[in-house]
Short mmCIF file of C-alpha atoms in Angstrom, two decimals:
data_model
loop_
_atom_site.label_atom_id
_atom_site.label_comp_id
_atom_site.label_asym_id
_atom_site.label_seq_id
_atom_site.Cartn_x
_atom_site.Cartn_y
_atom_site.Cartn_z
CA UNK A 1 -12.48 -21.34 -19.20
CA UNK A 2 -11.83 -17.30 -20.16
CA UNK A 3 -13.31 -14.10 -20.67
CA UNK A 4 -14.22 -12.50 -23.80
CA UNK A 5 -14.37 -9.25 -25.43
CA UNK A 6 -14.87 -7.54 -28.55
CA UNK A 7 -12.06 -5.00 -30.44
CA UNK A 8 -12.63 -2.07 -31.71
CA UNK A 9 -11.55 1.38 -33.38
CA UNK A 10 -9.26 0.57 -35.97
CA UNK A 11 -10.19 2.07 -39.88
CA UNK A 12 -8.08 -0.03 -42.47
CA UNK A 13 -7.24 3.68 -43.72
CA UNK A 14 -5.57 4.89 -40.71
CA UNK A 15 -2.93 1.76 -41.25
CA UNK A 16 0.96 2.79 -41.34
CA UNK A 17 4.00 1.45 -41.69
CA UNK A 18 4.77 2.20 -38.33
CA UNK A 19 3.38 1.95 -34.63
CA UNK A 20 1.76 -0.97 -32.85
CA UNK A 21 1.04 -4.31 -33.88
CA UNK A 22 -2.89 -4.72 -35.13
CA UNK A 23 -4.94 -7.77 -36.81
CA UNK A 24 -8.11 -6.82 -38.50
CA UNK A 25 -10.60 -9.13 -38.85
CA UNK A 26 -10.88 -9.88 -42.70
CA UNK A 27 -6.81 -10.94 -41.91
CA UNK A 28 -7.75 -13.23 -39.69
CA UNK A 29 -8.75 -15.03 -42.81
CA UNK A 30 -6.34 -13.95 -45.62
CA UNK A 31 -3.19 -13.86 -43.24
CA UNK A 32 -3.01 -16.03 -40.35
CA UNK A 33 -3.29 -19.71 -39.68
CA UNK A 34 -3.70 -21.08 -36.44
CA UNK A 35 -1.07 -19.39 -34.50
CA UNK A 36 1.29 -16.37 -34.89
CA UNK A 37 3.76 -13.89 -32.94
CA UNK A 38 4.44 -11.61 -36.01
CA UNK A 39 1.13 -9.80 -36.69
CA UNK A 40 1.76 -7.76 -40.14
CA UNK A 41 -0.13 -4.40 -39.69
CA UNK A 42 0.55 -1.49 -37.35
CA UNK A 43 -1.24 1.45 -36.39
CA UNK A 44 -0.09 4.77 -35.12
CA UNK A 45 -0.15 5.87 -31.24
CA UNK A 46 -3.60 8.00 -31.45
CA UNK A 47 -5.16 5.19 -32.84
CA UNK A 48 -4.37 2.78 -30.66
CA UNK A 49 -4.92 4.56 -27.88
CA UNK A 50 -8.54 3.80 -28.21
CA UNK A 51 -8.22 0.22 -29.67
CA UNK A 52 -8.59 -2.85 -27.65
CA UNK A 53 -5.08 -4.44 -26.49
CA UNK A 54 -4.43 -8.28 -27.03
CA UNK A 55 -1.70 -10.47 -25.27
CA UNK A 56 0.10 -13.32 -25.57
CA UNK A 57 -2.18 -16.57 -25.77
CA UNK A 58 -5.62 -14.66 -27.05
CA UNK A 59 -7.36 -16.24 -29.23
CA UNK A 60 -8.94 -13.93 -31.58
CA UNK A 61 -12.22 -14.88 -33.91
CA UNK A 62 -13.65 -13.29 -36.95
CA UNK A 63 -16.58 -11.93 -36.24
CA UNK A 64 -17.85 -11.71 -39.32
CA UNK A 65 -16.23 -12.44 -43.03
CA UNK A 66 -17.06 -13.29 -46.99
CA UNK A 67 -18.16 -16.52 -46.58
CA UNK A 68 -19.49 -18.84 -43.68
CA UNK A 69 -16.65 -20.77 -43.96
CA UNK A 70 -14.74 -17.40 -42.78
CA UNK A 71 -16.88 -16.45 -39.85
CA UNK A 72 -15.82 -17.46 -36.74
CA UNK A 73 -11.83 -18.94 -37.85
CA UNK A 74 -9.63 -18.39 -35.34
CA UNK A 75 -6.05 -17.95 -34.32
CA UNK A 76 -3.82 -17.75 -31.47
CA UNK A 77 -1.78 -15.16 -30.83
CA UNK A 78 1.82 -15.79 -29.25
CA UNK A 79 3.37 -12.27 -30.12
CA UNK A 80 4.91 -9.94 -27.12
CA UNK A 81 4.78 -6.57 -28.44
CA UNK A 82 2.17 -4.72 -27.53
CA UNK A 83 -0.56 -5.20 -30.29
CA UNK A 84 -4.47 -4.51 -30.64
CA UNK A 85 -7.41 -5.73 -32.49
CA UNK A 86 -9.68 -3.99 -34.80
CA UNK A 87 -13.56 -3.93 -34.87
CA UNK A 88 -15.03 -7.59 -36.05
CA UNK A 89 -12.93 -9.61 -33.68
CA UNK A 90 -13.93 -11.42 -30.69
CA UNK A 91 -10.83 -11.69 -28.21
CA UNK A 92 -11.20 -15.26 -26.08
CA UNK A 93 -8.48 -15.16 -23.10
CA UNK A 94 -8.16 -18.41 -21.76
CA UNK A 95 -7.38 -19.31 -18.33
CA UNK A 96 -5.47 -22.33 -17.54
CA UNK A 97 -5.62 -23.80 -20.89
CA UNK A 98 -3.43 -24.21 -23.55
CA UNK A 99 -4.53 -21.48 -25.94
CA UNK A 100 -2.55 -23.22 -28.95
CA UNK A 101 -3.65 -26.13 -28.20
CA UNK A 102 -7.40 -24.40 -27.73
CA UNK A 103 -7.03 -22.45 -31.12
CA UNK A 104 -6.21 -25.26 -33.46
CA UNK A 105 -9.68 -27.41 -31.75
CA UNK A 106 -11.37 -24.53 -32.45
CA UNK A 107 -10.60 -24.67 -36.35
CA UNK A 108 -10.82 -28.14 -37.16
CA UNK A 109 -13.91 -29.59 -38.90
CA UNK A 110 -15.02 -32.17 -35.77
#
């Protein structure tokens, strides 16, 4: 169904207000539900540079979180800017599946 891997190398105190596109995990529960294309953080250049790149249609986990209830949400991400993922998150790329579709299965209760 896809591949997985993990992200990596991005310190919350090396955020900017400019750069790339990033998600760290703890906003994968505080920000984002079920599906964006606008992630809100950036990072500069020499940070990303040894980060770990995410596409359009990834679905990216929370690898670990406050609660239980935060472990493991999900969303997909639709955005086509080039944009990376912090430590924490598990990166699902689907192939031949609907990754929206995918993400929002993947968050409900059943």
């Amino acid at each position: 169904m896809g591949s997985f891997k993990k992200g990596k190398n991005i310190p919350k105190n090396e955020l900017s207000s400019e750069g790339f596109p990033c998600v760290l995990y703890g906003e994968i529960y505080t920000k984002y539900n079920f599906t964006t294309d606008n992630l809100k953080s950036r990072i500069p250049k020499s940070i990303a540079r040894n980060s770990t790149q995410i596409k359009y249609g990834d679905i990216l986990f929370a690898g670990s979180g406050e609660t239980v209830e935060d472990i493991g949400k999900c969303f997909t991400f639709l955005g086509r800017e080039q944009s990376f993922a912090g430590g924490d998150i598990i990166i699902f790329t689907p192939n031949g599946v609907d990754s929206t579709f995918l993400g929002y299965l993947l968050n409900s209760p059943e």
